[in-house]
mmCIF file of N, CA and C in Angstrom:
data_model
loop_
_atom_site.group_PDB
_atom_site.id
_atom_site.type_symbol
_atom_site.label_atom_id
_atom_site.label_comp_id
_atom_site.label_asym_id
_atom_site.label_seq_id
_atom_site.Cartn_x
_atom_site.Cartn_y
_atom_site.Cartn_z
ATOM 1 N N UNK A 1 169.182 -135.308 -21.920
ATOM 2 C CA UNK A 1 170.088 -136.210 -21.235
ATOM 3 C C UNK A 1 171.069 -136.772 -22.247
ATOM 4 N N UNK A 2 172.214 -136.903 -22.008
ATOM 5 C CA UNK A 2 173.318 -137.338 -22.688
ATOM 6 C C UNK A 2 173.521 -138.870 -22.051
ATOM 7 N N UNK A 3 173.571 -139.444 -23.118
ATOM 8 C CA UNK A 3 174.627 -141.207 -23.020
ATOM 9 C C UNK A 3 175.646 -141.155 -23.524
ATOM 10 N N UNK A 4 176.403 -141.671 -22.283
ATOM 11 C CA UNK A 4 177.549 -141.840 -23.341
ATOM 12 C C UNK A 4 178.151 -143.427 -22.785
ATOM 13 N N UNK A 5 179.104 -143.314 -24.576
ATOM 14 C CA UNK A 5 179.758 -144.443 -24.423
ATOM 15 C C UNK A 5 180.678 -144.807 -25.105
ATOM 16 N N UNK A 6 181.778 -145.432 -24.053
ATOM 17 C CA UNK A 6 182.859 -145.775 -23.731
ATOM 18 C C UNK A 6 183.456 -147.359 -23.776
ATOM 19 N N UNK A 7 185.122 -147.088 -24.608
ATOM 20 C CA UNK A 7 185.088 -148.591 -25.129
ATOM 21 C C UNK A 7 186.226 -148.806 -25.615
ATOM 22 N N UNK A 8 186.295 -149.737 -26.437
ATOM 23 C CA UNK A 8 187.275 -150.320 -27.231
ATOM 24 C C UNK A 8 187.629 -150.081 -29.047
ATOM 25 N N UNK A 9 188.485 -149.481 -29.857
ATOM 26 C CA UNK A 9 187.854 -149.602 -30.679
ATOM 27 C C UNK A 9 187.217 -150.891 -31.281
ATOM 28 N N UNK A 10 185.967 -150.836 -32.743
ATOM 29 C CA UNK A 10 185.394 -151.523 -32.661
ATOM 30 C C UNK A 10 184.858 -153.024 -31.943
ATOM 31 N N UNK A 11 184.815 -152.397 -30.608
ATOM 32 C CA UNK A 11 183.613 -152.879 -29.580
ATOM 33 C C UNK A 11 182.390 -152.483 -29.412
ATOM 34 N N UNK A 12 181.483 -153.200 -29.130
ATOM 35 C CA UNK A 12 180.169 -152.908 -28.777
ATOM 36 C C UNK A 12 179.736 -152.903 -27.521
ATOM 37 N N UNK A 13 179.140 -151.660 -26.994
ATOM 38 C CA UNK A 13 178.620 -151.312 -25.957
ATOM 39 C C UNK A 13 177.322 -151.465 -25.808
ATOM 40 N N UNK A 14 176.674 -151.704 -25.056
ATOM 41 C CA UNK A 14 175.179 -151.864 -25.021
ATOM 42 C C UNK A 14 175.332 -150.716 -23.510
ATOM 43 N N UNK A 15 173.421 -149.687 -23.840
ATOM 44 C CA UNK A 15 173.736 -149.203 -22.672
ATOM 45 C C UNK A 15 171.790 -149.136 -22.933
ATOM 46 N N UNK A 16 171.248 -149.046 -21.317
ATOM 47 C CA UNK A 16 170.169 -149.006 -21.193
ATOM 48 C C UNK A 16 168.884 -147.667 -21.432
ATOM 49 N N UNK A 17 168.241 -147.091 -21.476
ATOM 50 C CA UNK A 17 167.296 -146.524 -21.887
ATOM 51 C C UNK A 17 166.110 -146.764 -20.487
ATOM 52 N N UNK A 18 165.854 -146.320 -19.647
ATOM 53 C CA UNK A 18 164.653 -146.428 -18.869
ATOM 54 C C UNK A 18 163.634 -145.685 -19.099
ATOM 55 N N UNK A 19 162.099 -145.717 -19.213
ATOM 56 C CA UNK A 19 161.332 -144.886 -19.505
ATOM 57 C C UNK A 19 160.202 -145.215 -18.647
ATOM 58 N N UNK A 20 159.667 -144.279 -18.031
ATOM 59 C CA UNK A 20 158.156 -144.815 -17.189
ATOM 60 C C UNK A 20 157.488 -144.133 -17.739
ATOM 61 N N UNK A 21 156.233 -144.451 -17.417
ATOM 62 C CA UNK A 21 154.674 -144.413 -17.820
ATOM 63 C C UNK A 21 153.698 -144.064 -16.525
ATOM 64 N N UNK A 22 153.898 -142.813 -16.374
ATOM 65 C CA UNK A 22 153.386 -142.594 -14.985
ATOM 66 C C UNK A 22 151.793 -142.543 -15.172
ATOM 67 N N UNK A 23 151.289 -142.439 -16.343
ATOM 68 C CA UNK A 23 149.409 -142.500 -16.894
ATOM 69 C C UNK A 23 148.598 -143.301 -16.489
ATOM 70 N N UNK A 24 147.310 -143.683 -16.986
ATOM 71 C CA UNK A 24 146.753 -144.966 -16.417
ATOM 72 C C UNK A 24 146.563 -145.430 -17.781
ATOM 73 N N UNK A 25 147.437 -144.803 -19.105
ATOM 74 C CA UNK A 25 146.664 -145.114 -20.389
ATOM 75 C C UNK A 25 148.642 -145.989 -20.786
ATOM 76 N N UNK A 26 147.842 -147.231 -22.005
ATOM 77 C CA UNK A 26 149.355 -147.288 -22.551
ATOM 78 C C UNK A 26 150.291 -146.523 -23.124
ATOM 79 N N UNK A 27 151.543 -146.412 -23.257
ATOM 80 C CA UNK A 27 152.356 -145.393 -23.766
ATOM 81 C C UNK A 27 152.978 -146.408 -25.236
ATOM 82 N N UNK A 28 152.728 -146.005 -26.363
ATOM 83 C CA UNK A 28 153.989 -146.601 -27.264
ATOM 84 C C UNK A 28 154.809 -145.516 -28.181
ATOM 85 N N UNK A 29 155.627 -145.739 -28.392
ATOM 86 C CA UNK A 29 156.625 -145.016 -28.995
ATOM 87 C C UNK A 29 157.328 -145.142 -30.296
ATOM 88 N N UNK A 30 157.747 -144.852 -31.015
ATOM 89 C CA UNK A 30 158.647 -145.162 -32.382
ATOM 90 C C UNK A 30 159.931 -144.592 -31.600
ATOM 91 N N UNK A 31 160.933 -145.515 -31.794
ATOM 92 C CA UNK A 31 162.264 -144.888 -31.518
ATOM 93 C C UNK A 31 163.057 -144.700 -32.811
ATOM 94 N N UNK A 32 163.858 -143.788 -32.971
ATOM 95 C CA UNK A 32 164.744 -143.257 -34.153
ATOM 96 C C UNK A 32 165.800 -142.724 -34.179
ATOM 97 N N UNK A 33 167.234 -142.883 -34.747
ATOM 98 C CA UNK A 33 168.468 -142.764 -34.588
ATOM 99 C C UNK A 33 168.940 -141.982 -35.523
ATOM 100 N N UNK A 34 168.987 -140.517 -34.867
ATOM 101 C CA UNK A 34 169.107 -139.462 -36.241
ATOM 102 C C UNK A 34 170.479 -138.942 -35.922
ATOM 103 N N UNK A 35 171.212 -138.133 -36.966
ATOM 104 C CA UNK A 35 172.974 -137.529 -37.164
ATOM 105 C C UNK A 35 173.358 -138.535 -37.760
ATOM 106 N N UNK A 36 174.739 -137.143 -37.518
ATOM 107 C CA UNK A 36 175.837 -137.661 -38.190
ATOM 108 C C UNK A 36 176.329 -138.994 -38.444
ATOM 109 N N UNK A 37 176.230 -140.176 -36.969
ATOM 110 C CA UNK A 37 176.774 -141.246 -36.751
ATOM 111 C C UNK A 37 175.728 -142.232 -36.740
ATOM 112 N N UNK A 38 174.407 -142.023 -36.534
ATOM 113 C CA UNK A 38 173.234 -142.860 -36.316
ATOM 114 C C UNK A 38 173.644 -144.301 -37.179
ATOM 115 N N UNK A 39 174.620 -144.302 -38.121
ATOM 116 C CA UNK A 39 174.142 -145.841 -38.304
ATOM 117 C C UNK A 39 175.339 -146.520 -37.381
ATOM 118 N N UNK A 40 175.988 -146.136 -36.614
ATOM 119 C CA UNK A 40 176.774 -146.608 -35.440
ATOM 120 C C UNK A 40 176.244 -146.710 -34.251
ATOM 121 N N UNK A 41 175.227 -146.900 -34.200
ATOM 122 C CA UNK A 41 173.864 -146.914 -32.912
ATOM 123 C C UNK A 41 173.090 -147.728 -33.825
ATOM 124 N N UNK A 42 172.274 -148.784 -32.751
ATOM 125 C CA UNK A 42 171.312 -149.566 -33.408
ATOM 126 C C UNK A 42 170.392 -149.871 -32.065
ATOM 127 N N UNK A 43 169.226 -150.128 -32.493
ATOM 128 C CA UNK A 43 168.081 -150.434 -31.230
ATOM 129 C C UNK A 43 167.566 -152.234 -31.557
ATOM 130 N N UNK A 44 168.512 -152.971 -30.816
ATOM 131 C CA UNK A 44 168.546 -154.274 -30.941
ATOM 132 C C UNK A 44 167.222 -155.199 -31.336
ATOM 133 N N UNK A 45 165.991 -154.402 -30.305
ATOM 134 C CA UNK A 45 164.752 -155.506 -29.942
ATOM 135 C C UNK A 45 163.777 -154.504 -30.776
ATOM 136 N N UNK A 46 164.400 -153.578 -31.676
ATOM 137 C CA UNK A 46 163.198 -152.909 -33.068
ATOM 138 C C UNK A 46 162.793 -151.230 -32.542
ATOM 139 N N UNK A 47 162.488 -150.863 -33.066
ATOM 140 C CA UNK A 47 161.973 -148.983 -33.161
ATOM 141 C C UNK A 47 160.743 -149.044 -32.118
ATOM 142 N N UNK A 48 160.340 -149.880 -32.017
ATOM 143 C CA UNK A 48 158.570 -149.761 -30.869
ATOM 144 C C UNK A 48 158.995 -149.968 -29.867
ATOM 145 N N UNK A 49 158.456 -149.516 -28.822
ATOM 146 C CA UNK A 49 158.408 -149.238 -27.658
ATOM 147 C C UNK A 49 157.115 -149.215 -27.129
ATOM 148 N N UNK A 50 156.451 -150.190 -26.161
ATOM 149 C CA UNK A 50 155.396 -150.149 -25.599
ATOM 150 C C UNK A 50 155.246 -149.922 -24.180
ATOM 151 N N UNK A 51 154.886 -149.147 -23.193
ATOM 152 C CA UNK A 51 154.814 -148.859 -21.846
ATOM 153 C C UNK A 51 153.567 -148.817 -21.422
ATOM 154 N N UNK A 52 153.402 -149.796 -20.079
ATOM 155 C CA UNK A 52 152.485 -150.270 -19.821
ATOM 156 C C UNK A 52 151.836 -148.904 -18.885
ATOM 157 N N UNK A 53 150.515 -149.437 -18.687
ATOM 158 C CA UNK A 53 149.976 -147.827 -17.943
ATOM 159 C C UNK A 53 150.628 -148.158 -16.019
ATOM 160 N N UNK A 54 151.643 -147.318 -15.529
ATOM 161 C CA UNK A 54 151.671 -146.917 -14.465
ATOM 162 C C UNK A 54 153.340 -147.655 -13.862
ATOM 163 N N UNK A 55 153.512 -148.160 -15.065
ATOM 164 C CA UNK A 55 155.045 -148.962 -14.924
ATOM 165 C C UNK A 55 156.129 -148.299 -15.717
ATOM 166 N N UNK A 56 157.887 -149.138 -16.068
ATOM 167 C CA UNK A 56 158.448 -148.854 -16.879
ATOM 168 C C UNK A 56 159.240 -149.794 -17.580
ATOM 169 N N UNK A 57 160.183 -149.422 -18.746
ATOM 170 C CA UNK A 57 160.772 -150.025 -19.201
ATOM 171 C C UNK A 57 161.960 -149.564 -19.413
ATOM 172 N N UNK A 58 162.997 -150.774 -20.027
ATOM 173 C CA UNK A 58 164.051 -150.285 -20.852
ATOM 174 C C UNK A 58 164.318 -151.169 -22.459
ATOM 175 N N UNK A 59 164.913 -149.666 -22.738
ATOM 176 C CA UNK A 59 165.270 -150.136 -24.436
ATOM 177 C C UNK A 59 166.928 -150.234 -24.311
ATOM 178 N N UNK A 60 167.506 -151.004 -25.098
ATOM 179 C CA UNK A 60 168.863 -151.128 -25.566
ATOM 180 C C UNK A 60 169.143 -150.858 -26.509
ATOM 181 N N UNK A 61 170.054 -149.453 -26.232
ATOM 182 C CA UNK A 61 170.777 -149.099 -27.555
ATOM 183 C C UNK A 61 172.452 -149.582 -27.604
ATOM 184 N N UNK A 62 172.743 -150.107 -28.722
ATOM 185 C CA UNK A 62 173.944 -150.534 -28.795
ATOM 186 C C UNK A 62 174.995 -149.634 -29.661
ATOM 187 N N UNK A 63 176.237 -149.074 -29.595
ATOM 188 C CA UNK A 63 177.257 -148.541 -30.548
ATOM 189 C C UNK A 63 178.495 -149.337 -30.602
ATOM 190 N N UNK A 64 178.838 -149.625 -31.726
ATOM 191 C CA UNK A 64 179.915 -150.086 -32.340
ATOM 192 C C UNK A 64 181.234 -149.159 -32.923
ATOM 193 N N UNK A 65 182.113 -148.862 -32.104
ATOM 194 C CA UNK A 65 183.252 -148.009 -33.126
ATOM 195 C C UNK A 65 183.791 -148.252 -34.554
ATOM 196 N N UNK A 66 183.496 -147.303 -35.051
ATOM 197 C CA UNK A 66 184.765 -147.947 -36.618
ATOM 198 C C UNK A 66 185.460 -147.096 -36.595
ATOM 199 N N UNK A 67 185.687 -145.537 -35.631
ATOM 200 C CA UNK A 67 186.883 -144.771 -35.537
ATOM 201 C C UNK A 67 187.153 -144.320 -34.536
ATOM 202 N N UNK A 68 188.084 -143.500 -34.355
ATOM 203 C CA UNK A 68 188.902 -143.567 -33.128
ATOM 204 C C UNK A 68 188.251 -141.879 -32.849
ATOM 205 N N UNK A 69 187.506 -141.314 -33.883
ATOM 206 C CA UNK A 69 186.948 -140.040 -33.370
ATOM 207 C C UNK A 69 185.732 -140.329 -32.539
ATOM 208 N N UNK A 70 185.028 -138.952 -31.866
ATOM 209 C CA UNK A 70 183.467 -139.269 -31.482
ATOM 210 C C UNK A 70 182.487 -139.866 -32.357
ATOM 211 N N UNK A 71 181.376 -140.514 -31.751
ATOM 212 C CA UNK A 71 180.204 -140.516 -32.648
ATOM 213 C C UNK A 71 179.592 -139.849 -31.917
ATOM 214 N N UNK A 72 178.426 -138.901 -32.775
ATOM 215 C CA UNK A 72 177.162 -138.468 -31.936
ATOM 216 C C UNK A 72 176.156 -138.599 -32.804
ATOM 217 N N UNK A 73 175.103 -139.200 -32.358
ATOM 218 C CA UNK A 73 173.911 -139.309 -32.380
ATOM 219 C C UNK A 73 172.693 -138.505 -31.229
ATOM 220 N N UNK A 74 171.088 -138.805 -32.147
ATOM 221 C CA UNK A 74 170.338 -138.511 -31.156
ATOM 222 C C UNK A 74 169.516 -139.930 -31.202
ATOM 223 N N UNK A 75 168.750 -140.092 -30.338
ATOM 224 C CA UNK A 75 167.545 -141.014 -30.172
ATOM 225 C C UNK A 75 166.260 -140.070 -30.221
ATOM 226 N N UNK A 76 165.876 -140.536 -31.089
ATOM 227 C CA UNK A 76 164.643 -139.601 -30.786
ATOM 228 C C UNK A 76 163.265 -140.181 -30.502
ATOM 229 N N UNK A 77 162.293 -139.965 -29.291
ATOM 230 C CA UNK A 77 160.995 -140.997 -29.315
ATOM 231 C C UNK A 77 160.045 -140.213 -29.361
ATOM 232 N N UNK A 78 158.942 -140.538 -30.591
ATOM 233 C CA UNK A 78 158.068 -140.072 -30.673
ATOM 234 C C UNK A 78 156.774 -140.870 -30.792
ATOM 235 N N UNK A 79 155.887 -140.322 -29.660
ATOM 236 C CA UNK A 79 154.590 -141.058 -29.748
ATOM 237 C C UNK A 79 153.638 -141.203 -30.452
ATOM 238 N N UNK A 80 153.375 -142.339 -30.318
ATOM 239 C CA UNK A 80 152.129 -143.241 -31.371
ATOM 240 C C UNK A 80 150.688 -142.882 -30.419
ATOM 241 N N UNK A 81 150.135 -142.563 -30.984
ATOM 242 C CA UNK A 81 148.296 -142.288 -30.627
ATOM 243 C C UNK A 81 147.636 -143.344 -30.238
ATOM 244 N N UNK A 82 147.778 -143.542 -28.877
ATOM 245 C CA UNK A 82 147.119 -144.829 -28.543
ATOM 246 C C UNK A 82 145.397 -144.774 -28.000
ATOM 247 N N UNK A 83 144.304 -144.728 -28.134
ATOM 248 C CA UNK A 83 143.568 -144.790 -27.295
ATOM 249 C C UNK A 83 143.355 -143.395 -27.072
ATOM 250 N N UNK A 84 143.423 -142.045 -27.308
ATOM 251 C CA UNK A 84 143.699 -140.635 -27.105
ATOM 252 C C UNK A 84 144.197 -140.345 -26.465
ATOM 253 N N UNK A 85 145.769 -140.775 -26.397
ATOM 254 C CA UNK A 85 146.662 -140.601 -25.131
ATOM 255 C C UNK A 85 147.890 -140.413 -25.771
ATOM 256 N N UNK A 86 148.758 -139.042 -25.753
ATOM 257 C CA UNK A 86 150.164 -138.802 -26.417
ATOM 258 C C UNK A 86 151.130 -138.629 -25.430
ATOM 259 N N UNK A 87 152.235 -138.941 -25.725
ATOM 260 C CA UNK A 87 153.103 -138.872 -24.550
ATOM 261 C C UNK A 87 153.946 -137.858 -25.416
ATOM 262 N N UNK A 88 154.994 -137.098 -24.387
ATOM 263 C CA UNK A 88 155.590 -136.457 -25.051
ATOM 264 C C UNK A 88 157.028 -137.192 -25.523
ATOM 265 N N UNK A 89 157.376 -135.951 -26.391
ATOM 266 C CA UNK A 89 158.884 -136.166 -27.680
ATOM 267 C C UNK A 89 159.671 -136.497 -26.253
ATOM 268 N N UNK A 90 160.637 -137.361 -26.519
ATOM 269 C CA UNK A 90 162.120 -137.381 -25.645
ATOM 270 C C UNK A 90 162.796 -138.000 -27.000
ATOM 271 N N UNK A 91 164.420 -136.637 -26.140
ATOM 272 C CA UNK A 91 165.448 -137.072 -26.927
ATOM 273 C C UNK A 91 166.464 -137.325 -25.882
ATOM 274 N N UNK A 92 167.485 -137.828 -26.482
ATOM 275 C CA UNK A 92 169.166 -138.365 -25.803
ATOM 276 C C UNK A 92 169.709 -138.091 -26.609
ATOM 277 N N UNK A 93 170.387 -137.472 -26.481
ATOM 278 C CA UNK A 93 172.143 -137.229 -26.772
ATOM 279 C C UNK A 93 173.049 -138.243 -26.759
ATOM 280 N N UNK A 94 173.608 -139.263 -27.748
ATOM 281 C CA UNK A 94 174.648 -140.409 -27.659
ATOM 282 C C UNK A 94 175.826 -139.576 -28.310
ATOM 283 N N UNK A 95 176.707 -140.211 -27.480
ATOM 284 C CA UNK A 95 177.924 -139.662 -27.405
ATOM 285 C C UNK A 95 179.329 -140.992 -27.228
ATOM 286 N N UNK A 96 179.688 -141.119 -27.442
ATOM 287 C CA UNK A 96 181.135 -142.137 -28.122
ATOM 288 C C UNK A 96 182.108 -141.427 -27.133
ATOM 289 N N UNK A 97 183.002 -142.249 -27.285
ATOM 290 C CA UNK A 97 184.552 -142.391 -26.905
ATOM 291 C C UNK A 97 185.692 -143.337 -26.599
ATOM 292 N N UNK A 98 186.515 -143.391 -27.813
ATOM 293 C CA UNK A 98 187.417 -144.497 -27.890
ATOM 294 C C UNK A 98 188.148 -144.396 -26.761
ATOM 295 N N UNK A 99 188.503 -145.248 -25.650
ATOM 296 C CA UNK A 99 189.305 -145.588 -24.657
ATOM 297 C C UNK A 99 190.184 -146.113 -25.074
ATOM 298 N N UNK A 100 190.410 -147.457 -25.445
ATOM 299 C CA UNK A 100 191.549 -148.555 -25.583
ATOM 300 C C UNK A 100 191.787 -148.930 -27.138
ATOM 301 N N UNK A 101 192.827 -149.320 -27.287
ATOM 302 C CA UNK A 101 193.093 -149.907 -28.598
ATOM 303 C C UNK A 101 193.920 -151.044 -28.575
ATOM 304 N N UNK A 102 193.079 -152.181 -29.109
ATOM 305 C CA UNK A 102 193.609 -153.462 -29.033
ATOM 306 C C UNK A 102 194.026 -153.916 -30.071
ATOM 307 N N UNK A 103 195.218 -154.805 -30.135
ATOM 308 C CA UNK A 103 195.498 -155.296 -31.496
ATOM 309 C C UNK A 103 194.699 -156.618 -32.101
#
């Protein structure tokens, strides 16, 4: 799945992340911001991710422009061994695009 996001230059976008936990076991995760642009993506509330058994959540990832080209990043989540219960790898595709330019 691709995110993308759309903006101002250097503006910050915040965009959501939903993840369920369809198990009866907890789900936690390490989240990680790998490429080219990853330090133009940041995960506001920290890299962990905890999902409760049979619910969901969301994470906020935020990007900031400093150029008027794309950024791309990935997110990458990989599970933590909870209890003998692994969830699988998910990735996203972040993807940029300068719209407006303000003085």
């Amino acid at each position: 799945k691709t995110i993308e996001f759309t903006g101002s230059l250097h503006a910050t976008v915040v965009k959501q992340v939903r993840l369920k936990n369809p198990s009866v076991k907890t789900l936690v995760y390490n989240a990680t911001l790998v490429g080219r642009d990853a330090d133009d993506f940041s995960l506001p509330k920290g890299n962990t991710v905890t999902i409760a058994p049979k619910k969901q959540t969301s994470i906020n990832v935020e990007f900031t422009s400093r150029f008027l080209r794309p950024a791309e990043a990935v997110l990458l989540l990989t599970s933590k061994n909870m209890g003998g219960i692994d969830g699988v790898t998910l990735t996203f595709s972040l993807k940029s695009e300068v719209k407006h330019l303000e003085p």
